[in-house]
Amino acid sequence: MFVVNGGSHSLSVIDVERLEVASTLQLEDVSYPHHVNLSPDGTSLVVAVPGMDLSGGHGGGHAGHTMPGKVFLLDAKTGETRAIRQFDAMPHNGAFSPDGTEVWTALMSEPGTVLVLDSRTLEPRQTVTVGDMPAEVTFSQDGRYAFVANGDSNSVTVINVVTKAVEKTVPVGANPVGAWPGNDGLMYVDNEDGKSLTAINSGTLEVARTYGLGFTPAMAATAPNGDLWVTDTDNGKLIFFAAGTTTRQGELATGAGAHGITFSADGATAFVTNQAAGTLSVVEVATRTIRKTLTVGTKPNGLVFRKN
């Protein structure tokens, strides 16, 4: 497990069998690294460095067009830096394309742009214009579409991965940050200011349903049984919704500033970063209980699981 520590400018490498921090990889000459993504073959990591503390929310992103940022390409086995690309505006994340040949990142500007980079060199290949202040770039599970959350346009731009053409722009709630792929064919968009989720069907590109939350969501993910898990960053909790419905099932306190969620390859364990607490919660999925809490770096946010 790789955890990005925004305040510590590092990656914590977690041994998930022993449930301990195995090592810490310090990133040089960076400020506030944010999210991390793993290549499909498991050999490379891409880390986005917006250079701005986003732990208090993304509403201040309007300054992004004047603040430069970076994307780092790292060897997932050794931690060695393979390439660095600097931009005139902040990248929120970097994401490998489904075939692993590209890295996609959005620059937080007005209007926003998505850059498609070579996954070996980070050399720019193509540019796609999207909405204002785009944050996260994610892909549907079938690999057909890229989804870009446009924070200042209250919309999600859907891009054809092969042709790089914009297929549709979907209106969502206020200040969307990311469209998170579920195992049910839906993309779950966390609307920070709207305190809601918008579920978009990744096949039809229509809104399937909307969740009125009453709290600021940070990330959403579907458990192996299809239930929806959402981090409540205001109250440091996981909130559970029954599969295919907006019915709230319960909650679990994890830690202050609950943020990122990911599951182990076998689906038995979930991991939650707690930004304000500086911890990683290890959750047993079947019982929805905390198995262990690990201390990592300062302001941990993005995380990714790698199966050896």
CSV table of C-alpha atoms in Angstrom, one decimal:
chain,number,residue,atom,x,y,z
A,1,MET,CA,0.0,0.0,0.0
A,2,PHE,CA,1.3,3.4,-1.0
A,3,VAL,CA,0.0,6.5,1.0
A,4,VAL,CA,0.7,10.1,0.0
A,5,ASN,CA,1.5,12.4,2.9
A,6,GLY,CA,0.8,15.9,1.8
A,7,GLY,CA,2.2,17.7,4.8
A,8,SER,CA,5.3,15.4,5.0
A,9,HIS,CA,6.0,15.5,1.3
A,10,SER,CA,6.4,11.7,1.3
A,11,LEU,CA,5.0,8.3,0.5
A,12,SER,CA,4.4,5.8,3.3
A,13,VAL,CA,4.9,2.2,2.1
A,14,ILE,CA,2.7,-0.1,4.0
A,15,ASP,CA,3.2,-3.9,4.5
A,16,VAL,CA,-0.4,-4.9,4.5
A,17,GLU,CA,0.3,-8.5,5.7
A,18,ARG,CA,2.1,-7.3,8.8
A,19,LEU,CA,0.0,-4.1,8.9
A,20,GLU,CA,3.0,-1.8,9.6
A,21,VAL,CA,4.8,1.0,7.8
A,22,ALA,CA,7.6,-0.7,5.9
A,23,SER,CA,9.4,2.4,4.7
A,24,THR,CA,9.0,6.1,3.9
A,25,LEU,CA,9.9,7.6,0.5
A,26,GLN,CA,10.8,11.3,0.8
A,27,LEU,CA,9.9,13.3,-2.3
A,28,GLU,CA,12.5,16.0,-3.1
A,29,ASP,CA,11.7,19.7,-4.0
A,30,VAL,CA,7.9,19.3,-3.7
A,31,SER,CA,5.1,20.9,-1.7
A,32,TYR,CA,1.9,19.1,-0.8
A,33,PRO,CA,1.8,16.0,-3.0
A,34,HIS,CA,-1.8,14.8,-3.3
A,35,HIS,CA,-2.9,11.7,-5.1
A,36,VAL,CA,-1.1,8.6,-6.3
A,37,ASN,CA,-2.0,6.1,-9.1
A,38,LEU,CA,-0.5,2.7,-10.0
A,39,SER,CA,0.1,1.6,-13.6
A,40,PRO,CA,-1.9,-1.5,-14.8
A,41,ASP,CA,1.2,-3.6,-14.8
A,42,GLY,CA,2.1,-2.6,-11.2
A,43,THR,CA,5.6,-1.2,-12.1
A,44,SER,CA,5.1,2.5,-12.0
A,45,LEU,CA,3.5,5.2,-9.8
A,46,VAL,CA,2.4,8.7,-10.7
A,47,VAL,CA,2.1,11.3,-8.0
A,48,ALA,CA,0.5,14.7,-8.5
A,49,VAL,CA,2.0,17.7,-6.7
A,50,PRO,CA,-0.4,20.7,-6.8
A,51,GLY,CA,1.9,22.6,-4.4
A,52,MET,CA,-1.1,23.7,-2.3
A,53,ASP,CA,-2.6,22.3,0.8
A,54,LEU,CA,-6.0,21.0,-0.2
A,55,SER,CA,-6.8,19.2,3.1
A,56,GLY,CA,-9.3,21.9,4.0
A,57,GLY,CA,-11.3,21.5,0.8
A,58,HIS,CA,-10.9,22.4,-2.9
A,59,GLY,CA,-12.9,25.7,-2.9
A,60,GLY,CA,-9.7,27.7,-3.0
A,61,GLY,CA,-8.6,26.2,-6.2
A,62,HIS,CA,-9.5,29.4,-8.1
A,63,ALA,CA,-5.9,30.5,-7.6
A,64,GLY,CA,-4.6,27.4,-9.3
A,65,HIS,CA,-4.0,29.0,-12.7
A,66,THR,CA,-1.2,31.1,-11.2
A,67,MET,CA,0.4,28.4,-9.2
A,68,PRO,CA,2.7,25.9,-10.9
A,69,GLY,CA,2.5,22.2,-10.1
A,70,LYS,CA,4.3,18.9,-11.0
A,71,VAL,CA,3.7,15.2,-11.8
A,72,PHE,CA,6.2,12.6,-10.7
A,73,LEU,CA,6.7,9.2,-12.3
A,74,LEU,CA,8.2,6.7,-9.9
A,75,ASP,CA,9.4,3.1,-10.0
A,76,ALA,CA,6.9,1.2,-7.9
A,77,LYS,CA,9.5,-1.3,-6.8
A,78,THR,CA,12.5,0.9,-5.9
A,79,GLY,CA,10.9,4.4,-5.5
A,80,GLU,CA,13.4,5.8,-8.0
A,81,THR,CA,12.2,8.9,-9.9
A,82,ARG,CA,11.8,8.2,-13.6
A,83,ALA,CA,10.5,11.5,-14.9
A,84,ILE,CA,9.1,14.8,-13.7
A,85,ARG,CA,6.9,17.2,-15.6
A,86,GLN,CA,6.2,20.7,-14.4
A,87,PHE,CA,3.1,22.7,-15.4
A,88,ASP,CA,2.0,26.4,-15.1
A,89,ALA,CA,-1.1,25.3,-13.2
A,90,MET,CA,-1.9,22.8,-10.5
A,91,PRO,CA,-2.5,19.2,-11.3
A,92,HIS,CA,-4.9,17.5,-8.8
A,93,ASN,CA,-4.0,13.9,-9.8
A,94,GLY,CA,-2.3,11.8,-12.4
A,95,ALA,CA,-4.0,8.6,-13.7
A,96,PHE,CA,-2.6,5.9,-16.0
A,97,SER,CA,-4.8,5.1,-19.0
A,98,PRO,CA,-6.4,1.6,-18.9
A,99,ASP,CA,-3.8,0.3,-21.3
A,100,GLY,CA,-0.9,1.9,-19.4
A,101,THR,CA,0.5,3.8,-22.3
A,102,GLU,CA,-0.6,7.3,-21.1
A,103,VAL,CA,-0.9,9.4,-18.0
A,104,TRP,CA,-3.8,11.8,-17.8
A,105,THR,CA,-3.9,14.9,-15.7
A,106,ALA,CA,-6.1,18.0,-15.4
A,107,LEU,CA,-4.7,21.5,-14.9
A,108,MET,CA,-6.8,23.6,-12.5
A,109,SER,CA,-7.3,26.7,-14.7
A,110,GLU,CA,-10.1,28.6,-16.4
A,111,PRO,CA,-10.9,27.1,-18.8
A,112,GLY,CA,-9.5,23.8,-17.7
A,113,THR,CA,-7.4,21.5,-19.7
A,114,VAL,CA,-6.6,17.8,-19.6
A,115,LEU,CA,-3.2,16.8,-20.7
A,116,VAL,CA,-2.5,13.3,-22.1
A,117,LEU,CA,1.2,12.4,-21.4
A,118,ASP,CA,3.4,9.6,-22.5
A,119,SER,CA,3.5,7.1,-19.5
A,120,ARG,CA,7.3,6.5,-19.9
A,121,THR,CA,8.6,10.1,-20.3
A,122,LEU,CA,5.6,12.3,-19.3
A,123,GLU,CA,6.0,14.1,-22.6
A,124,PRO,CA,2.7,15.8,-23.7
A,125,ARG,CA,0.8,14.1,-26.4
A,126,GLN,CA,-2.6,15.8,-26.5
A,127,THR,CA,-4.7,18.5,-24.9
A,128,VAL,CA,-8.4,18.4,-24.3
A,129,THR,CA,-10.4,21.5,-23.1
A,130,VAL,CA,-12.8,20.9,-20.3
A,131,GLY,CA,-14.7,23.0,-17.7
A,132,ASP,CA,-13.4,25.5,-15.2
A,133,MET,CA,-11.0,24.4,-12.4
A,134,PRO,CA,-11.0,20.6,-13.2
A,135,ALA,CA,-9.7,18.4,-10.3
A,136,GLU,CA,-9.7,14.6,-10.5
A,137,VAL,CA,-9.4,12.6,-13.7
A,138,THR,CA,-10.7,9.0,-13.4
A,139,PHE,CA,-11.6,6.2,-15.8
A,140,SER,CA,-14.7,4.0,-16.0
A,141,GLN,CA,-14.2,0.4,-15.2
A,142,ASP,CA,-14.6,-0.7,-18.8
A,143,GLY,CA,-11.8,1.8,-19.8
A,144,ARG,CA,-14.0,3.5,-22.4
A,145,TYR,CA,-14.3,6.9,-20.8
A,146,ALA,CA,-12.3,9.4,-18.8
A,147,PHE,CA,-14.3,11.5,-16.3
A,148,VAL,CA,-13.1,15.0,-15.3
A,149,ALA,CA,-14.7,16.8,-12.4
A,150,ASN,CA,-14.9,20.6,-13.1
A,151,GLY,CA,-15.0,22.3,-9.7
A,152,ASP,CA,-16.0,25.8,-10.8
A,153,SER,CA,-18.4,24.6,-13.6
A,154,ASN,CA,-20.4,22.2,-11.4
A,155,SER,CA,-20.1,19.6,-14.1
A,156,VAL,CA,-18.2,16.4,-15.2
A,157,THR,CA,-16.7,16.2,-18.7
A,158,VAL,CA,-16.7,12.7,-20.2
A,159,ILE,CA,-13.9,12.1,-22.7
A,160,ASN,CA,-13.6,9.1,-25.1
A,161,VAL,CA,-10.3,7.5,-24.1
A,162,VAL,CA,-9.4,6.4,-27.7
A,163,THR,CA,-10.4,9.4,-29.7
A,164,LYS,CA,-9.9,12.1,-27.0
A,165,ALA,CA,-13.2,13.7,-28.0
A,166,VAL,CA,-15.6,15.1,-25.5
A,167,GLU,CA,-18.6,12.8,-25.5
A,168,LYS,CA,-20.7,14.7,-23.0
A,169,THR,CA,-20.8,17.3,-20.2
A,170,VAL,CA,-22.9,16.2,-17.2
A,171,PRO,CA,-24.3,18.8,-14.7
A,172,VAL,CA,-23.7,17.7,-11.1
A,173,GLY,CA,-23.7,19.4,-7.7
A,174,ALA,CA,-21.6,22.3,-6.4
A,175,ASN,CA,-17.9,22.0,-6.6
A,176,PRO,CA,-17.3,18.4,-7.7
A,177,VAL,CA,-13.8,17.0,-7.1
A,178,GLY,CA,-13.8,13.5,-8.4
A,179,ALA,CA,-15.9,10.8,-10.2
A,180,TRP,CA,-15.1,7.5,-8.4
A,181,PRO,CA,-15.7,4.3,-10.3
A,182,GLY,CA,-18.0,1.8,-8.6
A,183,ASN,CA,-18.2,-2.0,-9.3
A,184,ASP,CA,-21.8,-1.4,-10.4
A,185,GLY,CA,-21.2,0.6,-13.6
A,186,LEU,CA,-21.7,3.9,-11.9
A,187,MET,CA,-19.3,6.8,-11.3
A,188,TYR,CA,-19.8,8.5,-7.9
A,189,VAL,CA,-19.1,12.2,-8.0
A,190,ASP,CA,-18.3,13.9,-4.7
A,191,ASN,CA,-19.8,17.4,-4.7
A,192,GLU,CA,-17.9,19.2,-1.8
A,193,ASP,CA,-19.9,22.4,-1.5
A,194,GLY,CA,-23.2,20.7,-2.5
A,195,LYS,CA,-22.6,18.1,0.3
A,196,SER,CA,-23.9,15.4,-2.1
A,197,LEU,CA,-23.0,12.6,-4.4
A,198,THR,CA,-24.1,12.4,-8.1
A,199,ALA,CA,-24.1,8.8,-9.5
A,200,ILE,CA,-23.6,8.8,-13.3
A,201,ASN,CA,-24.2,5.6,-15.4
A,202,SER,CA,-20.8,5.1,-17.2
A,203,GLY,CA,-22.6,3.4,-20.1
A,204,THR,CA,-25.5,5.8,-20.8
A,205,LEU,CA,-23.8,8.9,-19.3
A,206,GLU,CA,-27.0,9.8,-17.6
A,207,VAL,CA,-27.5,10.6,-13.9
A,208,ALA,CA,-28.8,7.6,-12.1
A,209,ARG,CA,-29.4,9.1,-8.7
A,210,THR,CA,-28.3,11.8,-6.3
A,211,TYR,CA,-27.4,11.3,-2.6
A,212,GLY,CA,-28.1,14.2,-0.3
A,213,LEU,CA,-25.5,13.8,2.4
A,214,GLY,CA,-25.5,16.7,4.8
A,215,PHE,CA,-21.7,16.4,5.1
A,216,THR,CA,-18.7,17.1,2.9
A,217,PRO,CA,-17.7,14.0,1.1
A,218,ALA,CA,-14.1,13.3,0.3
A,219,MET,CA,-14.2,10.0,-1.7
A,220,ALA,CA,-16.6,7.2,-2.5
A,221,ALA,CA,-16.0,3.5,-3.3
A,222,THR,CA,-18.1,0.4,-3.6
A,223,ALA,CA,-17.4,-2.7,-1.4
A,224,PRO,CA,-17.3,-6.1,-3.0
A,225,ASN,CA,-21.0,-6.7,-2.2
A,226,GLY,CA,-21.9,-3.4,-3.9
A,227,ASP,CA,-22.6,-1.3,-0.9
A,228,LEU,CA,-21.4,2.3,-1.2
A,229,TRP,CA,-18.8,3.6,1.2
A,230,VAL,CA,-18.3,7.4,1.5
A,231,THR,CA,-15.8,9.3,3.7
A,232,ASP,CA,-17.3,12.1,5.8
A,233,THR,CA,-14.4,14.4,6.1
A,234,ASP,CA,-16.3,16.8,8.4
A,235,ASN,CA,-16.8,14.2,11.1
A,236,GLY,CA,-14.0,11.7,10.5
A,237,LYS,CA,-16.3,8.8,9.5
A,238,LEU,CA,-17.1,6.2,6.9
A,239,ILE,CA,-20.8,6.3,5.9
A,240,PHE,CA,-22.4,3.2,4.4
A,241,PHE,CA,-25.3,3.0,1.9
A,242,ALA,CA,-27.1,-0.1,0.7
A,243,ALA,CA,-26.2,-1.3,-2.8
A,244,GLY,CA,-28.2,0.4,-5.5
A,245,THR,CA,-30.1,2.7,-3.1
A,246,THR,CA,-29.7,6.0,-1.2
A,247,THR,CA,-30.6,4.1,2.0
A,248,ARG,CA,-28.0,4.9,4.7
A,249,GLN,CA,-27.0,1.8,6.6
A,250,GLY,CA,-24.7,3.0,9.3
A,251,GLU,CA,-21.3,4.6,10.0
A,252,LEU,CA,-17.9,4.0,11.4
A,253,ALA,CA,-15.6,6.5,13.0
A,254,THR,CA,-12.1,6.3,11.5
A,255,GLY,CA,-10.2,9.5,12.3
A,256,ALA,CA,-10.3,13.3,11.9
A,257,GLY,CA,-10.4,14.4,8.2
A,258,ALA,CA,-11.3,11.0,6.8
A,259,HIS,CA,-10.4,11.2,3.1
A,260,GLY,CA,-9.2,8.4,0.8
A,261,ILE,CA,-10.6,4.8,0.5
A,262,THR,CA,-9.3,1.8,-1.2
A,263,PHE,CA,-9.8,-2.0,-0.9
A,264,SER,CA,-7.3,-4.9,-0.9
A,265,ALA,CA,-7.3,-7.1,-4.0
A,266,ASP,CA,-9.3,-9.8,-2.2
A,267,GLY,CA,-11.9,-7.3,-1.0
A,268,ALA,CA,-11.5,-8.4,2.6
A,269,THR,CA,-9.8,-5.2,3.9
A,270,ALA,CA,-10.4,-1.5,3.3
A,271,PHE,CA,-8.0,1.3,4.0
A,272,VAL,CA,-8.9,4.9,4.9
A,273,THR,CA,-6.6,7.9,5.2
A,274,ASN,CA,-7.4,10.4,7.9
A,275,GLN,CA,-5.8,13.7,6.9
A,276,ALA,CA,-6.2,15.7,10.2
A,277,ALA,CA,-5.2,12.7,12.3
A,278,GLY,CA,-2.2,11.6,10.3
A,279,THR,CA,-3.3,8.0,10.3
A,280,LEU,CA,-4.4,5.1,8.2
A,281,SER,CA,-7.4,3.1,9.3
A,282,VAL,CA,-7.5,-0.6,8.4
A,283,VAL,CA,-11.1,-1.8,8.2
A,284,GLU,CA,-12.3,-5.4,8.2
A,285,VAL,CA,-15.0,-5.3,5.4
A,286,ALA,CA,-17.2,-8.1,6.6
A,287,THR,CA,-17.7,-6.7,10.1
A,288,ARG,CA,-17.1,-3.0,9.3
A,289,THR,CA,-14.8,-2.7,12.3
A,290,ILE,CA,-11.4,-1.1,12.7
A,291,ARG,CA,-8.7,-3.8,12.7
A,292,LYS,CA,-5.8,-1.4,13.3
A,293,THR,CA,-4.8,2.2,13.0
A,294,LEU,CA,-1.3,3.1,11.7
A,295,THR,CA,0.5,6.3,12.1
A,296,VAL,CA,1.8,7.6,8.8
A,297,GLY,CA,2.9,11.1,7.7
A,298,THR,CA,1.3,14.5,8.1
A,299,LYS,CA,-2.0,15.0,6.2
A,300,PRO,CA,-2.2,11.7,4.3
A,301,ASN,CA,-4.7,11.8,1.4
A,302,GLY,CA,-4.3,9.6,-1.7
A,303,LEU,CA,-3.5,5.9,-1.5
A,304,VAL,CA,-3.3,2.9,-3.7
A,305,PHE,CA,-3.1,-0.9,-3.1
A,306,ARG,CA,-0.5,-3.0,-5.1
A,307,LYS,CA,-0.8,-6.8,-5.1
A,308,ASN,CA,2.7,-8.3,-5.2
